[in-house]
Amino acid sequence: MTQAPARPRAVRRQHDREIVMLAVPAFGALVAEPLFVLADSAIVGHLGTAQLAGLGIASALLVTAVSVFVFLAYATTAAVARRVGAGDLPAAIRQGMDGIWLALFLGVAVIAVVLPTAPALINLFGASDTAAPYAITYLRISALGIPAMLIVLAATGVLRGLQDTKTPLYVAVAGFVANGILNVGLVYGAGLGIAGSAWGTVIAQCGMAAVYLIVVLRGARRHGASLRPDIAGIRASAQAGAPLLVRTLSLRAILMITTAVAARLGDSDIAAHQIILSLWSLLAFALDAIAIAGQAIIGRCLGAGDAQGAREVCRRMVEWGIGVGAVLGVLVMLSRPIFLPLFTGDPTVTEAALPALAIVALSQPISGIVFVLDGVLMGAGDGPYLAWAMLITLAVFTPVALLVPVFGGGLTALWGAMTLMMTIRLLTLWVRTRSGQWVVTGATR
């Protein structure tokens, strides 16, 4: 009798340890990736304003192009984790290789599109006559590294599915350091200017991809998994990733609409919006790290046929999402007076940002649940539902956001619309998880 309550506590502690072991390294890897752009900006910024402007436009295009294919990591994580749970490591690695081959083919296709259309893409972003040549140079060279970037995404998904988030952290940190050294050496030492920055990034990304491939290939040889491209497996990976692509594009559309509306509110509001969006993205990394842990653990539980374990993990991760979201919200609320002066000395920008930041702070527990449930359903391979849920969210959010300038609500109202967006996502995800329809056990869904 006295030991009965101990079992749930012991299970929760076990889940907590596993979540921390997976989420903390995942957070480090997530944060390391944006530092590539920051390092490039810091180095290129000393070349001149036109070079920095060109880098900003080209890197925005590259980040968008790569982020669209983030499903390579998400779908691969879920598929590999299921086979790990089923105890079939050769099939797990085989599944991972299919994802890597898909990443390579997609990367080559993107190069074929970007190289000839680089000038048109740069002009579409409204680059000035002085910045455009630098932007085109950086985009064309950096595009050569896109296959490596996509391979990194897919291989990261393989290792996450294998319950390993430490190796991606080590590779990301090493890549960041190598990128910085190469950029300094090629930009200033070799005198290549912005082209040197692009080549440094390409070399660093290729090095990261090579390390990942070595790790995966060793695992394949150890377990006797085939390395040859399997058309049926690659097609299955693409089919699993297609709904997540729809989800990602819908989310990107929401962020673009938000920025476009903020621009219509005035210079002070768009400046404040950019500051808030940067912070919101950083908070998202912390919550996404928990979601990544959820993808790996849920996929493994379902692959092992442990439906009850998957439900228990889901409940515990929701508690983590609420707790971490609440802590982040308190930190944002308390740090507002310190945070804003780091980015602006304009009192009108600060005045616009303060109430909007309060909305962001209050919505963090909601965001925490959303990220966690998103990860749970991704881990379960429930991509089609996630796609439809995000399309519904986009359909509801768009008219609300577009009406903000009409009714004069300002930036606070716009971020209120963003909170509404997250609330809609919460409701759609909560309905799905409560239904239990996501709980499909077995090595494949």
Coordinates of C-alpha atoms in Angstrom, one line a residue:
M1 CA 0.0 0.0 0.0
T2 CA 2.7 2.5 1.0
Q3 CA 4.6 1.8 -2.2
A4 CA 1.7 2.2 -4.6
P5 CA 2.1 6.0 -5.3
A6 CA 5.9 5.4 -5.8
R7 CA 5.4 3.8 -9.2
P8 CA 3.9 6.9 -10.9
R9 CA 6.6 9.1 -9.3
A10 CA 9.3 6.7 -10.5
V11 CA 7.8 6.7 -14.0
R12 CA 7.6 10.5 -14.1
R13 CA 11.2 10.7 -12.9
Q14 CA 12.3 8.3 -15.7
H15 CA 10.4 10.3 -18.3
D16 CA 11.9 13.6 -16.9
R17 CA 15.5 12.2 -17.2
E18 CA 14.9 11.1 -20.7
I19 CA 13.3 14.4 -21.7
V20 CA 16.2 16.4 -20.3
M21 CA 18.8 14.1 -21.8
L22 CA 17.2 14.6 -25.3
A23 CA 15.9 18.1 -25.0
V24 CA 19.0 20.0 -23.6
P25 CA 21.4 18.9 -26.4
A26 CA 18.7 19.5 -29.0
F27 CA 18.3 23.0 -27.7
G28 CA 22.0 23.6 -28.0
A29 CA 22.0 22.3 -31.6
L30 CA 19.0 24.5 -32.5
V31 CA 20.6 27.6 -31.1
A32 CA 23.9 26.9 -32.9
E33 CA 22.3 26.9 -36.4
P34 CA 21.2 30.6 -36.4
L35 CA 24.7 31.6 -35.2
F36 CA 26.0 30.8 -38.6
V37 CA 24.1 33.8 -40.0
L38 CA 25.1 36.0 -37.1
A39 CA 28.8 35.1 -37.5
D40 CA 28.6 35.8 -41.3
S41 CA 26.9 39.1 -40.6
A42 CA 29.5 40.2 -38.0
I43 CA 32.4 39.4 -40.4
V44 CA 30.8 40.7 -43.6
G45 CA 29.5 43.8 -41.8
H46 CA 33.0 45.2 -41.7
L47 CA 33.3 45.1 -45.5
G48 CA 30.6 47.7 -46.0
T49 CA 26.9 48.5 -45.8
A50 CA 26.2 47.2 -49.4
Q51 CA 27.9 43.9 -48.6
L52 CA 26.0 43.5 -45.4
A53 CA 22.7 44.4 -47.1
G54 CA 23.5 41.8 -49.9
L55 CA 24.2 39.2 -47.3
G56 CA 21.0 39.9 -45.4
I57 CA 18.9 39.4 -48.6
A58 CA 20.7 36.3 -49.7
S59 CA 20.7 34.7 -46.3
A60 CA 17.0 35.3 -45.9
L61 CA 16.4 33.4 -49.2
L62 CA 18.6 30.6 -48.1
V63 CA 17.1 30.2 -44.6
T64 CA 13.6 30.2 -46.2
A65 CA 14.6 27.6 -48.8
V66 CA 16.2 25.3 -46.2
S67 CA 13.5 25.8 -43.5
V68 CA 10.9 24.6 -46.0
F69 CA 12.5 21.2 -46.0
V70 CA 12.7 20.8 -42.2
F71 CA 10.3 17.9 -42.7
L72 CA 13.4 15.9 -43.6
A73 CA 14.3 16.0 -39.9
Y74 CA 10.8 15.6 -38.5
A75 CA 9.6 12.8 -40.7
T76 CA 12.8 10.9 -40.4
T77 CA 12.9 11.2 -36.6
A78 CA 9.4 9.6 -36.3
A79 CA 10.0 6.8 -38.8
V80 CA 13.4 5.8 -37.4
A81 CA 12.2 6.0 -33.8
R82 CA 9.3 3.6 -34.6
R83 CA 11.7 1.0 -35.9
V84 CA 14.0 1.5 -33.0
G85 CA 11.1 0.8 -30.7
A86 CA 10.3 -2.3 -32.7
G87 CA 13.8 -3.5 -32.1
D88 CA 14.7 -3.5 -35.8
L89 CA 17.9 -1.3 -36.0
P90 CA 18.8 -2.3 -39.6
A91 CA 15.4 -1.2 -40.8
A92 CA 15.7 2.0 -38.7
I93 CA 19.0 2.9 -40.4
R94 CA 17.7 1.9 -43.8
Q95 CA 14.8 4.3 -43.2
G96 CA 17.3 7.0 -42.3
M97 CA 19.3 6.3 -45.5
D98 CA 16.1 6.8 -47.6
G99 CA 15.6 10.2 -45.9
I100 CA 19.3 11.1 -46.6
W101 CA 18.9 10.1 -50.3
L102 CA 15.8 12.2 -50.6
A103 CA 17.6 15.2 -49.1
L104 CA 20.4 14.8 -51.6
F105 CA 18.0 14.7 -54.6
L106 CA 16.0 17.7 -53.3
G107 CA 19.2 19.6 -52.7
V108 CA 20.4 19.1 -56.3
A109 CA 17.0 20.1 -57.6
V110 CA 17.1 23.3 -55.5
I111 CA 20.6 24.2 -56.9
A112 CA 19.2 23.7 -60.4
V113 CA 16.5 26.3 -59.7
V114 CA 18.5 28.8 -57.7
L115 CA 21.7 29.2 -59.8
P116 CA 20.0 30.5 -63.0
T117 CA 17.3 32.5 -61.2
A118 CA 19.5 34.1 -58.5
P119 CA 19.3 37.6 -60.1
A120 CA 15.5 37.4 -60.4
L121 CA 15.1 36.2 -56.8
I122 CA 17.3 39.0 -55.5
N123 CA 15.4 41.6 -57.4
L124 CA 12.1 40.2 -56.2
F125 CA 13.3 41.1 -52.7
G126 CA 13.9 44.7 -53.8
A127 CA 17.7 44.8 -53.5
S128 CA 19.3 48.1 -54.3
D129 CA 21.6 48.5 -57.2
T130 CA 24.6 48.5 -54.9
A131 CA 23.6 45.5 -52.8
A132 CA 22.3 43.3 -55.6
P133 CA 25.7 42.1 -57.0
Y134 CA 26.9 41.1 -53.5
A135 CA 23.6 39.3 -52.8
I136 CA 23.7 37.4 -56.1
T137 CA 27.3 36.4 -55.5
Y138 CA 26.6 35.1 -52.0
L139 CA 23.4 33.3 -53.0
R140 CA 24.9 31.5 -56.0
I141 CA 27.9 30.3 -54.0
S142 CA 26.0 29.4 -50.9
A143 CA 23.4 27.5 -52.9
L144 CA 26.1 24.9 -53.7
G145 CA 25.9 24.0 -50.0
I146 CA 22.2 23.4 -50.0
P147 CA 22.5 19.6 -50.5
A148 CA 24.8 19.4 -47.6
M149 CA 22.4 21.5 -45.5
L150 CA 19.5 19.2 -46.3
I151 CA 21.6 16.1 -45.7
V152 CA 22.4 17.6 -42.2
L153 CA 18.6 17.9 -41.6
A154 CA 17.9 14.3 -42.6
A155 CA 20.9 12.9 -40.8
T156 CA 19.9 14.9 -37.7
G157 CA 16.5 13.2 -37.9
V158 CA 18.2 9.8 -38.1
L159 CA 20.2 10.4 -34.9
R160 CA 17.2 11.8 -33.1
G161 CA 15.2 8.8 -34.0
L162 CA 18.1 6.7 -32.6
Q163 CA 17.6 8.7 -29.3
D164 CA 20.9 10.6 -29.9
T165 CA 20.7 14.4 -29.7
K166 CA 24.3 14.8 -28.3
T167 CA 26.0 14.1 -31.6
P168 CA 24.0 16.8 -33.5
L169 CA 25.0 19.2 -30.8
Y170 CA 28.7 18.4 -31.1
V171 CA 28.5 18.7 -34.9
A172 CA 26.6 22.0 -34.8
V173 CA 29.1 23.5 -32.4
A174 CA 32.1 22.3 -34.4
G175 CA 30.5 23.6 -37.6
F176 CA 29.9 27.0 -36.1
V177 CA 33.5 27.3 -35.0
A178 CA 34.8 26.1 -38.4
N179 CA 32.5 28.5 -40.1
G180 CA 33.9 31.4 -38.1
I181 CA 37.5 30.5 -38.8
L182 CA 36.9 29.9 -42.5
N183 CA 35.0 33.1 -42.9
V184 CA 37.7 35.2 -41.3
G185 CA 40.5 33.4 -43.3
L186 CA 38.7 33.6 -46.7
V187 CA 37.1 37.1 -46.3
Y188 CA 40.2 38.9 -45.0
G189 CA 43.1 36.5 -45.2
A190 CA 42.5 35.5 -48.8
G191 CA 40.8 38.8 -49.7
L192 CA 37.8 37.1 -51.2
G193 CA 35.3 39.5 -49.6
I194 CA 31.6 38.3 -49.5
A195 CA 32.4 35.4 -51.8
G196 CA 34.8 34.2 -49.1
S197 CA 32.0 34.2 -46.5
A198 CA 29.8 32.2 -48.8
W199 CA 32.6 29.7 -49.5
G200 CA 33.4 29.4 -45.8
T201 CA 29.8 28.5 -45.1
V202 CA 29.6 26.0 -47.9
I203 CA 32.8 24.2 -46.7
A204 CA 31.5 24.2 -43.1
Q205 CA 28.2 22.7 -44.1
C206 CA 29.8 20.1 -46.3
G207 CA 32.1 19.2 -43.4
M208 CA 29.1 18.8 -41.1
A209 CA 27.3 16.6 -43.7
A210 CA 30.4 14.5 -44.0
V211 CA 30.6 13.9 -40.3
Y212 CA 26.9 12.9 -40.2
L213 CA 27.4 10.5 -43.1
I214 CA 30.4 8.9 -41.5
V215 CA 28.3 8.3 -38.3
V216 CA 25.3 6.9 -40.2
L217 CA 27.4 4.8 -42.5
R218 CA 29.2 3.2 -39.6
G219 CA 25.9 2.3 -38.1
A220 CA 24.7 0.9 -41.4
R221 CA 27.8 -1.3 -41.7
R222 CA 27.5 -2.5 -38.1
H223 CA 23.9 -3.6 -38.6
G224 CA 24.2 -4.8 -42.2
A225 CA 21.8 -2.1 -43.6
S226 CA 21.9 -1.4 -47.3
L227 CA 23.3 2.0 -48.5
R228 CA 22.0 1.9 -52.0
P229 CA 19.1 4.3 -52.9
D230 CA 15.7 2.5 -52.7
I231 CA 13.2 4.2 -54.9
A232 CA 10.2 2.8 -52.9
G233 CA 11.8 3.8 -49.6
I234 CA 12.6 7.3 -50.9
R235 CA 9.1 7.7 -52.3
A236 CA 7.7 6.6 -48.9
S237 CA 9.9 9.2 -47.2
A238 CA 8.6 11.9 -49.5
Q239 CA 5.0 10.9 -48.9
A240 CA 5.5 11.0 -45.2
G241 CA 7.1 14.4 -45.5
A242 CA 4.6 16.0 -47.8
P243 CA 2.0 16.8 -45.1
L244 CA 4.7 18.3 -42.9
L245 CA 5.8 20.4 -45.9
V246 CA 2.2 21.8 -46.1
R247 CA 2.3 22.4 -42.3
T248 CA 5.6 24.3 -42.6
L249 CA 4.5 26.4 -45.6
S250 CA 1.3 27.4 -43.7
L251 CA 3.3 28.4 -40.7
R252 CA 5.8 30.4 -42.9
A253 CA 2.8 32.1 -44.5
I254 CA 1.5 33.1 -41.1
L255 CA 4.8 34.7 -40.2
M256 CA 5.0 36.5 -43.5
I257 CA 1.5 37.9 -43.1
T258 CA 2.3 39.1 -39.6
T259 CA 5.4 40.9 -40.8
A260 CA 3.5 42.4 -43.8
V261 CA 0.8 43.7 -41.5
A262 CA 3.4 45.1 -39.1
A263 CA 5.0 47.0 -41.9
R264 CA 1.7 48.7 -42.7
L265 CA 1.4 49.9 -39.1
G266 CA 4.4 52.3 -39.4
D267 CA 8.2 52.4 -39.0
S268 CA 8.1 52.2 -35.2
D269 CA 5.8 49.2 -35.2
I270 CA 7.7 47.2 -37.8
A271 CA 11.0 47.9 -35.9
A272 CA 9.4 46.8 -32.6
H273 CA 7.9 43.8 -34.4
Q274 CA 11.3 42.7 -35.6
I275 CA 12.7 42.8 -32.1
I276 CA 9.8 40.9 -30.7
L277 CA 9.9 38.3 -33.5
S278 CA 13.6 37.7 -32.8
L279 CA 12.8 37.0 -29.1
W280 CA 9.8 34.9 -30.1
S281 CA 12.0 32.8 -32.3
L282 CA 14.5 32.3 -29.5
L283 CA 11.7 31.2 -27.1
A284 CA 10.5 28.8 -29.8
F285 CA 13.9 27.1 -29.8
A286 CA 13.6 26.2 -26.1
L287 CA 10.1 24.8 -26.6
D288 CA 11.0 23.1 -29.9
A289 CA 13.8 21.2 -28.0
I290 CA 11.1 19.6 -25.8
A291 CA 9.1 18.8 -28.9
I292 CA 12.1 17.1 -30.5
A293 CA 12.4 14.9 -27.4
G294 CA 8.7 14.1 -27.8
Q295 CA 9.2 13.1 -31.4
A296 CA 11.9 10.6 -30.5
I297 CA 10.3 9.1 -27.4
I298 CA 6.7 8.9 -28.7
G299 CA 7.9 7.2 -32.0
R300 CA 10.0 4.7 -30.0
C301 CA 7.1 3.9 -27.6
L302 CA 4.6 3.3 -30.5
G303 CA 7.1 1.3 -32.4
A304 CA 7.5 -0.9 -29.3
G305 CA 3.7 -1.4 -29.1
D306 CA 3.6 0.6 -25.8
A307 CA 0.4 2.6 -26.3
Q308 CA 0.0 3.3 -22.6
G309 CA 3.6 4.4 -22.3
A310 CA 3.1 6.8 -25.2
R311 CA 0.0 8.3 -23.5
E312 CA 2.0 8.7 -20.2
V313 CA 4.9 10.4 -22.0
C314 CA 2.4 12.7 -23.8
R315 CA 0.8 13.8 -20.5
R316 CA 4.2 14.4 -18.9
M317 CA 5.5 16.4 -21.8
V318 CA 2.4 18.6 -21.7
E319 CA 3.3 19.3 -18.0
W320 CA 6.8 20.2 -19.2
G321 CA 5.4 22.4 -21.9
I322 CA 3.2 24.3 -19.4
G323 CA 6.0 24.6 -16.9
V324 CA 8.7 25.7 -19.3
G325 CA 6.3 28.1 -21.0
A326 CA 5.4 29.7 -17.6
V327 CA 9.0 30.2 -16.7
L328 CA 9.8 31.7 -20.1
G329 CA 6.8 34.0 -19.8
V330 CA 7.9 35.3 -16.4
L331 CA 11.4 35.8 -17.7
V332 CA 10.1 37.8 -20.6
M333 CA 7.9 39.9 -18.4
L334 CA 10.6 40.7 -16.0
S335 CA 13.3 41.4 -18.6
R336 CA 11.3 43.7 -20.9
P337 CA 12.9 46.9 -19.5
I338 CA 16.4 45.4 -19.8
F339 CA 15.9 43.6 -23.1
L340 CA 14.5 46.4 -25.3
P341 CA 17.4 48.9 -24.8
L342 CA 19.8 46.3 -26.2
F343 CA 18.1 46.8 -29.6
T344 CA 16.8 50.3 -29.7
G345 CA 17.1 53.7 -28.1
D346 CA 14.0 55.1 -29.8
P347 CA 11.3 55.7 -27.2
T348 CA 8.5 55.2 -29.8
V349 CA 9.7 51.7 -30.7
T350 CA 10.0 50.9 -27.0
E351 CA 6.5 52.2 -26.4
A352 CA 5.1 50.0 -29.2
A353 CA 7.0 46.9 -28.0
L354 CA 6.3 46.9 -24.3
P355 CA 2.6 45.9 -24.4
A356 CA 3.1 43.5 -27.3
L357 CA 5.9 41.8 -25.3
A358 CA 3.4 41.4 -22.4
I359 CA 1.1 39.5 -24.8
V360 CA 4.0 37.3 -25.8
A361 CA 4.9 36.6 -22.2
L362 CA 1.3 35.7 -21.2
S363 CA 1.0 33.4 -24.2
Q364 CA 4.1 31.3 -23.5
P365 CA 2.3 28.5 -21.5
I366 CA -0.1 28.1 -24.5
S367 CA 3.0 28.0 -26.8
G368 CA 4.5 25.4 -24.6
I369 CA 1.6 23.0 -24.9
V370 CA 1.4 23.6 -28.7
F371 CA 5.0 22.8 -29.3
V372 CA 4.8 19.7 -27.2
L373 CA 1.6 18.3 -28.8
D374 CA 3.0 19.2 -32.2
G375 CA 6.1 17.0 -31.4
V376 CA 3.9 14.2 -30.0
L377 CA 1.8 14.0 -33.2
M378 CA 5.0 14.3 -35.4
G379 CA 6.5 11.4 -33.4
A380 CA 3.3 9.4 -34.0
G381 CA 3.6 10.1 -37.8
D382 CA 0.3 12.0 -37.8
G383 CA 1.4 14.4 -40.5
P384 CA -1.9 14.6 -42.5
Y385 CA -3.8 15.8 -39.4
L386 CA -1.0 18.4 -38.7
A387 CA -1.3 19.7 -42.2
W388 CA -5.1 20.1 -42.1
A389 CA -4.9 21.7 -38.6
M390 CA -2.4 24.3 -39.8
L391 CA -4.4 25.1 -42.9
I392 CA -7.4 25.7 -40.7
T393 CA -5.3 27.9 -38.4
L394 CA -4.0 29.9 -41.4
A395 CA -7.6 30.4 -42.7
V396 CA -8.8 31.8 -39.4
F397 CA -5.7 33.8 -38.6
T398 CA -5.4 35.6 -42.0
P399 CA -8.6 37.7 -41.9
V400 CA -8.1 38.6 -38.3
A401 CA -4.5 39.8 -38.9
L402 CA -5.5 41.8 -42.0
L403 CA -8.2 43.6 -40.0
V404 CA -5.7 44.9 -37.4
P405 CA -4.8 48.0 -39.4
V406 CA -8.4 48.6 -40.3
F407 CA -9.5 48.8 -36.6
G408 CA -6.3 50.6 -35.5
G409 CA -5.3 48.0 -32.9
G410 CA -1.6 48.5 -33.5
L411 CA 1.2 46.0 -32.7
T412 CA -0.4 44.8 -29.5
A413 CA -3.5 43.7 -31.4
L414 CA -1.3 42.1 -34.0
W415 CA 0.4 40.0 -31.4
G416 CA -3.0 39.3 -29.9
A417 CA -3.8 37.8 -33.3
M418 CA -0.7 35.7 -33.0
T419 CA -1.9 34.5 -29.6
L420 CA -5.2 33.6 -31.2
M421 CA -3.3 31.7 -33.8
M422 CA -1.5 29.7 -31.1
T423 CA -4.8 29.1 -29.3
I424 CA -6.4 27.7 -32.4
R425 CA -3.4 25.4 -32.8
L426 CA -3.8 24.4 -29.2
L427 CA -7.5 23.5 -29.7
T428 CA -6.9 21.5 -32.9
L429 CA -3.9 19.6 -31.4
W430 CA -5.7 19.0 -28.0
V431 CA -8.8 17.5 -29.8
R432 CA -6.6 15.1 -31.7
T433 CA -4.6 13.9 -28.7
R434 CA -7.7 13.5 -26.6
S435 CA -9.3 11.4 -29.3
G436 CA -6.5 8.8 -29.2
Q437 CA -6.5 8.4 -32.9
W438 CA -2.8 9.3 -33.1
V439 CA -2.0 6.2 -31.0
V440 CA -1.1 3.7 -33.8
T441 CA 1.4 1.1 -32.7
G442 CA 3.9 -0.9 -34.8
A443 CA 7.1 -0.4 -36.8
T444 CA 5.2 1.6 -39.4
R445 CA 2.1 3.7 -39.2

